[in-house]
Short mmCIF file of C-alpha atoms and ligand atoms in Angstrom, two decimals:
data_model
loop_
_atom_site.label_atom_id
_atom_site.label_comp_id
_atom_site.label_asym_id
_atom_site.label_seq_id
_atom_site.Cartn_x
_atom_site.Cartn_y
_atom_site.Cartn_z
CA UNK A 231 -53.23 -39.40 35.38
CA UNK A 232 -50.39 -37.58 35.14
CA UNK A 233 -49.81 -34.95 32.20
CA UNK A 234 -46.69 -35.28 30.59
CA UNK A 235 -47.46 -32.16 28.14
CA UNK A 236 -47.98 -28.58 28.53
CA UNK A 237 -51.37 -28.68 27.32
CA UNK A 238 -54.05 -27.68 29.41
CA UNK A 239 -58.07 -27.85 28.69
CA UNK A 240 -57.85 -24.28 27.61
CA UNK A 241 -56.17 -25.76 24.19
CA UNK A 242 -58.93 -28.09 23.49
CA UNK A 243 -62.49 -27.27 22.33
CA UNK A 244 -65.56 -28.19 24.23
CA UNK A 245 -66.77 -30.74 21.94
CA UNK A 246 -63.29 -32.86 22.40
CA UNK A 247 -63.45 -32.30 26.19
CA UNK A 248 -67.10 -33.65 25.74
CA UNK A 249 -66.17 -36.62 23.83
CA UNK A 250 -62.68 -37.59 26.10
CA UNK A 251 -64.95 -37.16 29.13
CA UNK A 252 -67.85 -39.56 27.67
CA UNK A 253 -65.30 -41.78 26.54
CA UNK A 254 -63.81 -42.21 29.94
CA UNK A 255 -67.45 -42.83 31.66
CA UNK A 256 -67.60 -45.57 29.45
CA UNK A 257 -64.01 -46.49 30.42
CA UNK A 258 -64.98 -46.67 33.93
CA UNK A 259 -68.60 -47.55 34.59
CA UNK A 260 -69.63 -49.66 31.25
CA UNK A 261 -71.72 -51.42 30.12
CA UNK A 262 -73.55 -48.16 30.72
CA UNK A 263 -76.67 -46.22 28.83
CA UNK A 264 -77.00 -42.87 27.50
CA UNK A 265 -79.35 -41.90 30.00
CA UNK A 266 -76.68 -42.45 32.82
CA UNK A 267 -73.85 -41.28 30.93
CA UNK A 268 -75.84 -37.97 30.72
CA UNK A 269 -76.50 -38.18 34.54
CA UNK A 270 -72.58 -38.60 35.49
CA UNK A 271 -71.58 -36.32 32.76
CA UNK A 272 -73.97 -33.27 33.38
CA UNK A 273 -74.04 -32.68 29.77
CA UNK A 274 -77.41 -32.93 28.10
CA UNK A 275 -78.94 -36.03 26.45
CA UNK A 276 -78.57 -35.24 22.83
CA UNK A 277 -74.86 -34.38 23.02
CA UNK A 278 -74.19 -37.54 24.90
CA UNK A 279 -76.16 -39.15 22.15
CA UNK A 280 -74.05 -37.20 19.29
CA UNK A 281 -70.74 -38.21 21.15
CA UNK A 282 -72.33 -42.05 21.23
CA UNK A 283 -72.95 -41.89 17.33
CA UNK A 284 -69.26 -40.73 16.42
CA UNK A 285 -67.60 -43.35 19.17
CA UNK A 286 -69.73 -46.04 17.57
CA UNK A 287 -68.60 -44.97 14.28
CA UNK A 288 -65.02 -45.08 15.36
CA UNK A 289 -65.16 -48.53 16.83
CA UNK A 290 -64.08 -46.36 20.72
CA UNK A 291 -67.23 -47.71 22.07
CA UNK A 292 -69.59 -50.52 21.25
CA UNK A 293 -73.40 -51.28 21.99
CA UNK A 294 -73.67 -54.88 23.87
CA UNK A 295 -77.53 -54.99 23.85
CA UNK A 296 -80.68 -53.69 26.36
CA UNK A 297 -81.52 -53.34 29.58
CA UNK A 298 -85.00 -53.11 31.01
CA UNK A 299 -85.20 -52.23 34.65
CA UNK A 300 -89.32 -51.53 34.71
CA UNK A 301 -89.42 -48.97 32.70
CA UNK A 302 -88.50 -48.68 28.92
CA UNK A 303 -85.20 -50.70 27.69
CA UNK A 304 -82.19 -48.86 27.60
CA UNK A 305 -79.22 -50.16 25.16
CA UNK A 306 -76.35 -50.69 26.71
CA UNK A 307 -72.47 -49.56 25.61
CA UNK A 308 -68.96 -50.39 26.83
CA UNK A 309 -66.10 -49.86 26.15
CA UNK A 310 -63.92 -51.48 23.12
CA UNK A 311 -60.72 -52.88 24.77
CA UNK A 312 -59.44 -54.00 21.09
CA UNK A 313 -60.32 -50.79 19.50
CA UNK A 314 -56.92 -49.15 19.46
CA UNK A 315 -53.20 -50.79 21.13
CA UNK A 316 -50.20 -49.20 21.83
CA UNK A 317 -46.64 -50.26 21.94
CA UNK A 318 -43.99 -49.49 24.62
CA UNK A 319 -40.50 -49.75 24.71
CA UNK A 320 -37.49 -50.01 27.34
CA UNK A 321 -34.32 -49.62 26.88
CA UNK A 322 -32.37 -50.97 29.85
CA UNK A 323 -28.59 -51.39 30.47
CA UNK A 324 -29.15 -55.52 30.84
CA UNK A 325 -32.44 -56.00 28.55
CA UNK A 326 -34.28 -54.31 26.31
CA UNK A 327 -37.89 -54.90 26.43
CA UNK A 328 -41.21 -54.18 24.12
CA UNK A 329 -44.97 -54.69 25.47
CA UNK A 330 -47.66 -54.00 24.08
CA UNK A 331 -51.16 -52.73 25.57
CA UNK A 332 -54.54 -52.70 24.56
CA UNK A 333 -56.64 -49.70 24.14
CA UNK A 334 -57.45 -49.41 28.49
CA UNK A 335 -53.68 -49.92 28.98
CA UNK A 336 -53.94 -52.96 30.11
CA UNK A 337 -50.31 -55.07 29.25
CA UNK A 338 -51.20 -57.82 26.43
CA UNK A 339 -47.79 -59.10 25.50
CA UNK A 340 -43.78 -58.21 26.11
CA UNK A 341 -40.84 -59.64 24.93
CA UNK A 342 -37.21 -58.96 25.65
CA UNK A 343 -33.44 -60.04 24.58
CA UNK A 344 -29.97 -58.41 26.03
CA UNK A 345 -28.70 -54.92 25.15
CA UNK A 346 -25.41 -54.44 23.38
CA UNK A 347 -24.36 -51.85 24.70
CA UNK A 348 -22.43 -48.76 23.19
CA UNK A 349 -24.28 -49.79 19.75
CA UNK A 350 -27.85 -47.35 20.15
CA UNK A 351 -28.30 -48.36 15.97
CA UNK A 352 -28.02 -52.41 17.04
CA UNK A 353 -30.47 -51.54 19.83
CA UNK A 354 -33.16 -50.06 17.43
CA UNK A 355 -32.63 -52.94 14.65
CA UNK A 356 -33.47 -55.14 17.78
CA UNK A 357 -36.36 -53.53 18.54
CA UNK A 358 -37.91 -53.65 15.10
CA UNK A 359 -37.21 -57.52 14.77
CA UNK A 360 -39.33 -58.01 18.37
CA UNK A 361 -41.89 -55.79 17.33
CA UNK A 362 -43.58 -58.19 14.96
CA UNK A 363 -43.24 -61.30 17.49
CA UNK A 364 -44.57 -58.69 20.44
CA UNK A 365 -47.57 -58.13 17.99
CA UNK A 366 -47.99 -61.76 17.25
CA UNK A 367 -47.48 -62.82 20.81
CA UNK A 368 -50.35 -60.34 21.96
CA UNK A 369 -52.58 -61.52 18.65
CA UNK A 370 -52.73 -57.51 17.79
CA UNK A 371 -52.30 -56.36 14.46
CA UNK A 372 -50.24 -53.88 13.52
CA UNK A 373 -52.56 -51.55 12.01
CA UNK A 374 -54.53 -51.33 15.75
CA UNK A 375 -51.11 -49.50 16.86
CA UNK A 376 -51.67 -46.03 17.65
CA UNK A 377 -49.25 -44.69 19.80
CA UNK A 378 -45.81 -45.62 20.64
CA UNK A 379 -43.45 -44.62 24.00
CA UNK A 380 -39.72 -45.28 24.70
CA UNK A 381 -37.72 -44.99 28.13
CA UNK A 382 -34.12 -45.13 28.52
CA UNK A 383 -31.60 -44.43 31.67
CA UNK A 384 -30.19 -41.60 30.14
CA UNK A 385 -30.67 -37.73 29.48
CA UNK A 386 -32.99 -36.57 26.89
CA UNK A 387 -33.05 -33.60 25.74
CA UNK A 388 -36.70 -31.86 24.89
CA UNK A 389 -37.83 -30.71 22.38
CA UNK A 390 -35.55 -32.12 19.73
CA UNK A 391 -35.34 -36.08 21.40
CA UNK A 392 -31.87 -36.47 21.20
CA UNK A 393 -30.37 -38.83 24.17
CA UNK A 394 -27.55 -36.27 24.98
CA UNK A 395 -25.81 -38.94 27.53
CA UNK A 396 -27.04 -42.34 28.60
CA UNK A 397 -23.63 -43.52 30.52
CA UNK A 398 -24.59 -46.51 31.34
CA UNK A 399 -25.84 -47.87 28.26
CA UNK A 400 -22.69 -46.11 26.36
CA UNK A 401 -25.12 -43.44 24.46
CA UNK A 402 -24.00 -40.05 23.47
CA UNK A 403 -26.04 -37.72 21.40
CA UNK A 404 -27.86 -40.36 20.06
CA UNK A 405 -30.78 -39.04 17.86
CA UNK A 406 -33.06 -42.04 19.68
CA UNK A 407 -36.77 -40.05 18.77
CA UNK A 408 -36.01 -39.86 15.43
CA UNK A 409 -34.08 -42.88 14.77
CA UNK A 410 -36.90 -44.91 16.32
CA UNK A 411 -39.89 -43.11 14.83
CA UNK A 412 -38.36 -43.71 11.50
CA UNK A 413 -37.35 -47.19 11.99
CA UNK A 414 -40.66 -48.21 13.22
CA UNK A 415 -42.51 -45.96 10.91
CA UNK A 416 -44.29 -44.13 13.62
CA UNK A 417 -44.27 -41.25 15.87
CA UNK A 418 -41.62 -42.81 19.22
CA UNK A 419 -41.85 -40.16 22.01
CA UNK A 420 -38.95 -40.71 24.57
CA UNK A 421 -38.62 -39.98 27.81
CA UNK A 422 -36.11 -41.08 30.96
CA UNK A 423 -37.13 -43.59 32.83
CA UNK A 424 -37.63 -42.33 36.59
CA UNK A 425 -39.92 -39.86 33.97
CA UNK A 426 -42.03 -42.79 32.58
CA UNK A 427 -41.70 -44.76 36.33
CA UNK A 428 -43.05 -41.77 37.73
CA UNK A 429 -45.98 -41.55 35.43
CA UNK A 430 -46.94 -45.60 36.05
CA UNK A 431 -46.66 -44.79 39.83
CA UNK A 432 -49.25 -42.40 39.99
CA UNK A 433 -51.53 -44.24 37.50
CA UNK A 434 -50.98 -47.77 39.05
CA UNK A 435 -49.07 -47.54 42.01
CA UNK A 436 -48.11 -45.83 45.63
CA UNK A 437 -48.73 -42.69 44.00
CA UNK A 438 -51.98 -43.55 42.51
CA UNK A 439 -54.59 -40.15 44.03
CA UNK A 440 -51.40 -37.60 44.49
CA UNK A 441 -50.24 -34.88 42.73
CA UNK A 442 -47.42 -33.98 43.72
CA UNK A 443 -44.75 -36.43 44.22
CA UNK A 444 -41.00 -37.84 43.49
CA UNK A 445 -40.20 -41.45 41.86
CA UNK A 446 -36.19 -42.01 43.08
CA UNK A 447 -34.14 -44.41 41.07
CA UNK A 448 -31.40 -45.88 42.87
CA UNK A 449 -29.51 -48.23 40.64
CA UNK A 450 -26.62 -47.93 38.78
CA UNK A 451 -26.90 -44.46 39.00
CA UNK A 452 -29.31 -42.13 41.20
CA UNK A 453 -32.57 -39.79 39.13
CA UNK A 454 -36.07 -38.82 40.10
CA UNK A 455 -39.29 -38.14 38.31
CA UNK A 456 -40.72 -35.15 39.27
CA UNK A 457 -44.50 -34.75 39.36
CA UNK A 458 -45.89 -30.73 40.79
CA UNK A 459 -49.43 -30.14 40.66
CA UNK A 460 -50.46 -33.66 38.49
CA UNK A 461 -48.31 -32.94 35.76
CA UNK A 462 -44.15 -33.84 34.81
CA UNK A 463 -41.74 -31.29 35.52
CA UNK A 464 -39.12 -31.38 33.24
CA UNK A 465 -37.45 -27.95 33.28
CA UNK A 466 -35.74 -25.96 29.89
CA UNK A 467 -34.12 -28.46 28.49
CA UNK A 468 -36.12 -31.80 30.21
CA UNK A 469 -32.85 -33.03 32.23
CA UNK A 470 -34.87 -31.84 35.36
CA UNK A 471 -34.23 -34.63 38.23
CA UNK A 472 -30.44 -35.19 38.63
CA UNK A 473 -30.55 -35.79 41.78
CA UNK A 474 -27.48 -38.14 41.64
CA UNK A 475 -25.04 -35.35 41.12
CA UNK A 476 -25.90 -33.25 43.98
CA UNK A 477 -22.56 -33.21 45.88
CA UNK A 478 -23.04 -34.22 49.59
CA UNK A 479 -19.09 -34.58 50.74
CA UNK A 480 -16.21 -32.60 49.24
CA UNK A 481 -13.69 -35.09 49.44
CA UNK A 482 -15.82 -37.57 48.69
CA UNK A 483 -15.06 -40.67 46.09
CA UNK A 484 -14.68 -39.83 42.39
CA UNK A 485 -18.15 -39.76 40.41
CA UNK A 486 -19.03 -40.57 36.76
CA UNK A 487 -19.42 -37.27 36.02
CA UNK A 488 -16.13 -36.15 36.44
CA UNK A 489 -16.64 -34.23 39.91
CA UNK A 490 -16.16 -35.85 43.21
CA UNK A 491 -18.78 -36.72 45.96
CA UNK A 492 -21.82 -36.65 44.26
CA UNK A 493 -25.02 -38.49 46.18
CA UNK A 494 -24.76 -41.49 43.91
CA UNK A 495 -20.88 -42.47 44.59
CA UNK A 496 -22.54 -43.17 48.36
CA UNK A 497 -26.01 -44.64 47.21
CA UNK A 498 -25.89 -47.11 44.41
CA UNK A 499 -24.91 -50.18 42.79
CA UNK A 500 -21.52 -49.00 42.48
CA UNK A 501 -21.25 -47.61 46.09
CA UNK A 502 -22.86 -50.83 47.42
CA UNK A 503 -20.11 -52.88 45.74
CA UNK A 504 -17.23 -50.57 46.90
CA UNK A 505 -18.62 -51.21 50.76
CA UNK A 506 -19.00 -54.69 50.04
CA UNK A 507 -15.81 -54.70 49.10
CA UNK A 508 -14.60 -52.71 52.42
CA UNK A 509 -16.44 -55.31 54.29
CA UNK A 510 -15.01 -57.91 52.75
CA UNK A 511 -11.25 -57.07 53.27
CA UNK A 512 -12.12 -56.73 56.91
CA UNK A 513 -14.34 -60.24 57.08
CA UNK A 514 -13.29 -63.22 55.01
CA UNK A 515 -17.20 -64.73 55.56
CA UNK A 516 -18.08 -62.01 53.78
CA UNK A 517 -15.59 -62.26 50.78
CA UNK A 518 -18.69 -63.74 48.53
CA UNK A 519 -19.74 -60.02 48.71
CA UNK A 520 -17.13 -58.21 46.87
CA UNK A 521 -18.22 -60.57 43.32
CA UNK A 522 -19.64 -59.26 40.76
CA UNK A 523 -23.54 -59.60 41.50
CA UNK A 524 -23.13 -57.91 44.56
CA UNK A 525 -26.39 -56.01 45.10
CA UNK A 526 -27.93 -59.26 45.49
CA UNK A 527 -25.43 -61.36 47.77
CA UNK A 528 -25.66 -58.77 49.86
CA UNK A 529 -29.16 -58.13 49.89
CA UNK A 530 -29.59 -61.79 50.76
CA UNK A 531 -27.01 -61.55 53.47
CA UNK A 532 -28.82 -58.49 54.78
CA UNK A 533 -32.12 -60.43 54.79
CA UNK A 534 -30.61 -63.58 56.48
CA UNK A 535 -29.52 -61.02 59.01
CA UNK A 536 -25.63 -60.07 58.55
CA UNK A 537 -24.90 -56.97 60.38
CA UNK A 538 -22.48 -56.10 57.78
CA UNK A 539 -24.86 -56.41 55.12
CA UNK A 540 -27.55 -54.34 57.06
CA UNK A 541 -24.97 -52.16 57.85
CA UNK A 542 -24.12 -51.48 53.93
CA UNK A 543 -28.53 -50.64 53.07
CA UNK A 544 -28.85 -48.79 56.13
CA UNK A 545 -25.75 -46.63 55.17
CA UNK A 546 -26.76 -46.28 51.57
CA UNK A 547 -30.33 -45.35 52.64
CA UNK A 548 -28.80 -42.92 55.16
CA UNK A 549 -26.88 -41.42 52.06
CA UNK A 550 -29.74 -41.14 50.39
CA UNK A 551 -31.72 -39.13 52.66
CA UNK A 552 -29.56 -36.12 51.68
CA UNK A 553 -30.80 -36.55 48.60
CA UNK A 554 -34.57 -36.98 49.53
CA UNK A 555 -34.27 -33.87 51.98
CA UNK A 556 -33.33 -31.38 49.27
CA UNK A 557 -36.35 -32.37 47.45
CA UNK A 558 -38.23 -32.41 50.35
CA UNK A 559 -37.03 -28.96 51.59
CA UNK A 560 -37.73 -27.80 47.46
CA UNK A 561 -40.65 -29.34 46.35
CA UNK A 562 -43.09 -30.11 49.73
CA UNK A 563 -43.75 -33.63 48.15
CA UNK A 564 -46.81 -35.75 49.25
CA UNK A 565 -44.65 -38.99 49.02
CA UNK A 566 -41.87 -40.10 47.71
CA UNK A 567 -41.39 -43.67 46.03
CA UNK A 568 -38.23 -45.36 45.50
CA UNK A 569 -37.38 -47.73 42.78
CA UNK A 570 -34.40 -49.79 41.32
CA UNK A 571 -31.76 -52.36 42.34
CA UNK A 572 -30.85 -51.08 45.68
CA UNK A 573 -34.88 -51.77 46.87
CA UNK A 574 -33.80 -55.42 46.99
CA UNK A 575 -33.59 -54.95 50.82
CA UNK A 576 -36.55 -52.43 50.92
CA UNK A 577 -36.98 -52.42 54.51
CA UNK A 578 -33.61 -52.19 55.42
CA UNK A 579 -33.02 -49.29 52.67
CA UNK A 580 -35.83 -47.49 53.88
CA UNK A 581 -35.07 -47.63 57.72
CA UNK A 582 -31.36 -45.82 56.66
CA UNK A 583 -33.44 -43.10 54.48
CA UNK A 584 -35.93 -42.60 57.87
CA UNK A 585 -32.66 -42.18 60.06
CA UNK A 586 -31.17 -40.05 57.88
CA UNK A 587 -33.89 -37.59 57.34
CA UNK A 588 -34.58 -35.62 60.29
CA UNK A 589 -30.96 -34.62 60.31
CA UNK A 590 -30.93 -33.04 56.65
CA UNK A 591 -34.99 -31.78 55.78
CA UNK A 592 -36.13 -28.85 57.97
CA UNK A 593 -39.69 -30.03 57.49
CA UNK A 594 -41.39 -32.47 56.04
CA UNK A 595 -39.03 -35.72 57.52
CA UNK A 596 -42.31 -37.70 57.96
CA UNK A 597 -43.50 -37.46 54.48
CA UNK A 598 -43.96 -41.31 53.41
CA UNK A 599 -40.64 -42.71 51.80
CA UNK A 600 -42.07 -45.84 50.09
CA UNK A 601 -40.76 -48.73 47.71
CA UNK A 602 -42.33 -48.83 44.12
CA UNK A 603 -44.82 -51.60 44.22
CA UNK A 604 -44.46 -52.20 40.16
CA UNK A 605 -40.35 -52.52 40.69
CA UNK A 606 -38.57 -53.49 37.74
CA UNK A 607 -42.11 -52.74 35.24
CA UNK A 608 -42.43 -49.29 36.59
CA UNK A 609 -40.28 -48.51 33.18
CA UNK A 610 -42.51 -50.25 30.75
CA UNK A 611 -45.13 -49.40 31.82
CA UNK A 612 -44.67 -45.86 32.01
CA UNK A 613 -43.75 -46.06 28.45
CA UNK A 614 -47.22 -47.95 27.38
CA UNK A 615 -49.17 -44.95 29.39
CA UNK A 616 -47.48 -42.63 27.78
CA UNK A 617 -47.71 -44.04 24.20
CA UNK A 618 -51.28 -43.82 25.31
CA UNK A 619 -51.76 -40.54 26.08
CA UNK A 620 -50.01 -38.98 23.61
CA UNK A 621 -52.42 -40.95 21.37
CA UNK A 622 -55.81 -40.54 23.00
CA UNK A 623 -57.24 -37.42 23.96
CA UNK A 624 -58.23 -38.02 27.52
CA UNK A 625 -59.97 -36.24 30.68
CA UNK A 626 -60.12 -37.30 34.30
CA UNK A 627 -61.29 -36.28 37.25
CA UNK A 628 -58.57 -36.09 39.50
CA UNK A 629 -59.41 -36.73 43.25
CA UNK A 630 -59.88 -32.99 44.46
CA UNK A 631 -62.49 -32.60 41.55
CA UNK A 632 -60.57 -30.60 39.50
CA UNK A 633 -61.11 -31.48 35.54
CA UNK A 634 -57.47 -32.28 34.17
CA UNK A 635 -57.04 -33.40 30.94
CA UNK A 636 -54.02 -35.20 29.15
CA UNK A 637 -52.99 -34.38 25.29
CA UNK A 638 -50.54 -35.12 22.80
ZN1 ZN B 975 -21.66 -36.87 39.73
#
């Protein structure tokens, strides 16, 4: 999993990295005995047993009966999917969505309704009216919460939670941590979403056995995720990953942010639409593309196989290899996943970005460019894995055998 904190196993004592790393052999190989658990743990038989007693105790772990393979019988203990849930939140520019997830993560329920926009104090009164339906919906109850986790398409700024800009949803120094945490009367992390996306990638997705990669949104706007070395990077102030402001053409078309040319006025929704438009000035059959939802009318031209259309992905994905290269050329990636609107003609997208990339990275052009597998839930769930680990003190072994452990 990947850390999203600056704690390392140094921090923690033996005795929790003894009981996270019991707790997760249960996760993964129960119903299981002490006897075994000692085996794949290395530790000794009576601290296993101690560890047992206190994640009985705590309702972590239950024992589901004996086992006798010829010798003498062994009880038997698994882990307790209802023993703790966890609640996570999106924020998008179209819905805004809350899901809960039982104690192994797994999604239970999830609700959503529309987002005003502009009004970040109507979007957290909304989110405390669905969280009792979520709750009922999923048959948890509320006391069983233990950790909470919000995303949003915006900038937030670490340590103090504020969402400094979200310009899309119409946000501007919003305090969203603390406005949440005391609305819902709990602790509400936040975090951007190609953040959270890129955390739900590696734990369920392309990236799932990497540690170092890049989760790309390319939407209404263009951000990654960073992960170096299994953990988040999220520089001084956490607004690491703006990837959409690099400026790739000087005279290029005006930007959001007030400069011109930036990588995201040639790869996203908004870019798509003003080529659609182009295209359809020069081609009245292709007029339908210019309306409003045109990301999809001219995904589904692309798909039916209008060279326009395929024309307007490959270009955008050829844009967006500019982008992809200076990461590339900065952070020597294993992989790189790309999620949002624009993957609604993956292949075509992705062929553009595979053109494009030989003539901007000086090594590294054949690194896999991918499109998220999780799609639109890359957001949520990122959130509910995060409300997770900032709640439960966990260690895994990642796949080179180093112990890594994520913390609060
Ligand atoms: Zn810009």
């Amino acid at each position: 999993m990947v850390r999203a904190n600056d704690k390392t196993a140094n921090n923690r004592t033996p005795r929790e990295l003894n009981r996270s790393l019991v707790l997760d052999l249960v996760q993964e190989h129960g119903p299981i005995s002490r006897t075994n658990l000692a085996r794949l743990s290395g530790l000794t038989k009576p601290t296993v047993s101690a560890i047992i007693e206190e994640l009985l105790d705590s309702g972590s772990v239950r024992d589901v009966g004996t086992e006798s393979r010829g010798g003498r019988p062994a009880r038997l203990l698994e882990f307790n999917d209802d023993s703790a849930a966890f609640l996570g939140i999106e924020i998008g520019v179209e819905q805004t969505a809350v899901a809960v997830a039982d104690a192994r993560g797994r999604l239970r329920a999830r609700l959503e309704q529309p987002t005003v926009l502009r009004d970040p104090h109507r979007t957290v009164r909304d989110i405390v009216e669905l969280l009792p339906k979520v709750l009922q919906l999923s048959g948890v109850p509320r006391k069983r919460l233990r950790g909470a986790c919000a995303v949003l398409p915006g900038l937030i700024e670490r340590p103090s939670g504020v969402c400094v800009l979200a310009p899309n949803l119409g946000w501007e120094r919003f305090p969203v941590r603390a406005e949440l945490s005391r609305a819902l009367r709990m602790q509400v992390p936040v975090y951007n979403l190609p953040q959270a996306a890129a955390v739900a990638e590696g734990e369920l997705g392309a990236a799932r056995g990497h540690a170092s990669y890049v989760w790309i949104y390319v939407g209404l706007g263009v951000g990654a995720g960073l992960v170096a070395d299994g953990r988040l990077f999220f520089g001084m102030q956490g607004y690491s990953g703006e990837i959409g402001h690099c400026r790739v053409a000087d005279d290029g078309p005006p930007c959001g942010c007030g400069r011109r040319g930036c990588l995201e006025t040639f790869a996203s929704v908004m870019a798509l639409r003003r080529a659609a438009e182009a295209a359809s000035a020069r081609s009245p059959q292709l007029a339908a593309l210019a309306r409003p939802h045109a990301v999809s009318a001219v995904a589904s031209a692309a798909l039916a196989g209008d060279e326009s259309a395929r024309a307007i992905f490959h270009d955008a994905g050829a844009q967006l290899a500019r982008g992809i290269a200076v990461l590339l050329n900065l952070l020597n990636p294993q992989l790189i996943v790309l999620g949002g609107e624009l993957l609604a003609a993956p292949d075509i997208l992705l062929a553009g970005v595979r053109d494009g990339l030989p003539r901007h990275a000086v090594r590294g052009a054949d690194v896999p460019v991918v499109a998220s597998p999780l799609g639109s839930e890359a957001g949520v769930l990122g959130a509910l894995l995060l409300a997770r680990e900032g709640a439960v003190r966990s260690l895994r072994l990642v796949p080179d055998g180093v112990l890594q452990d994520i913390a609060p």
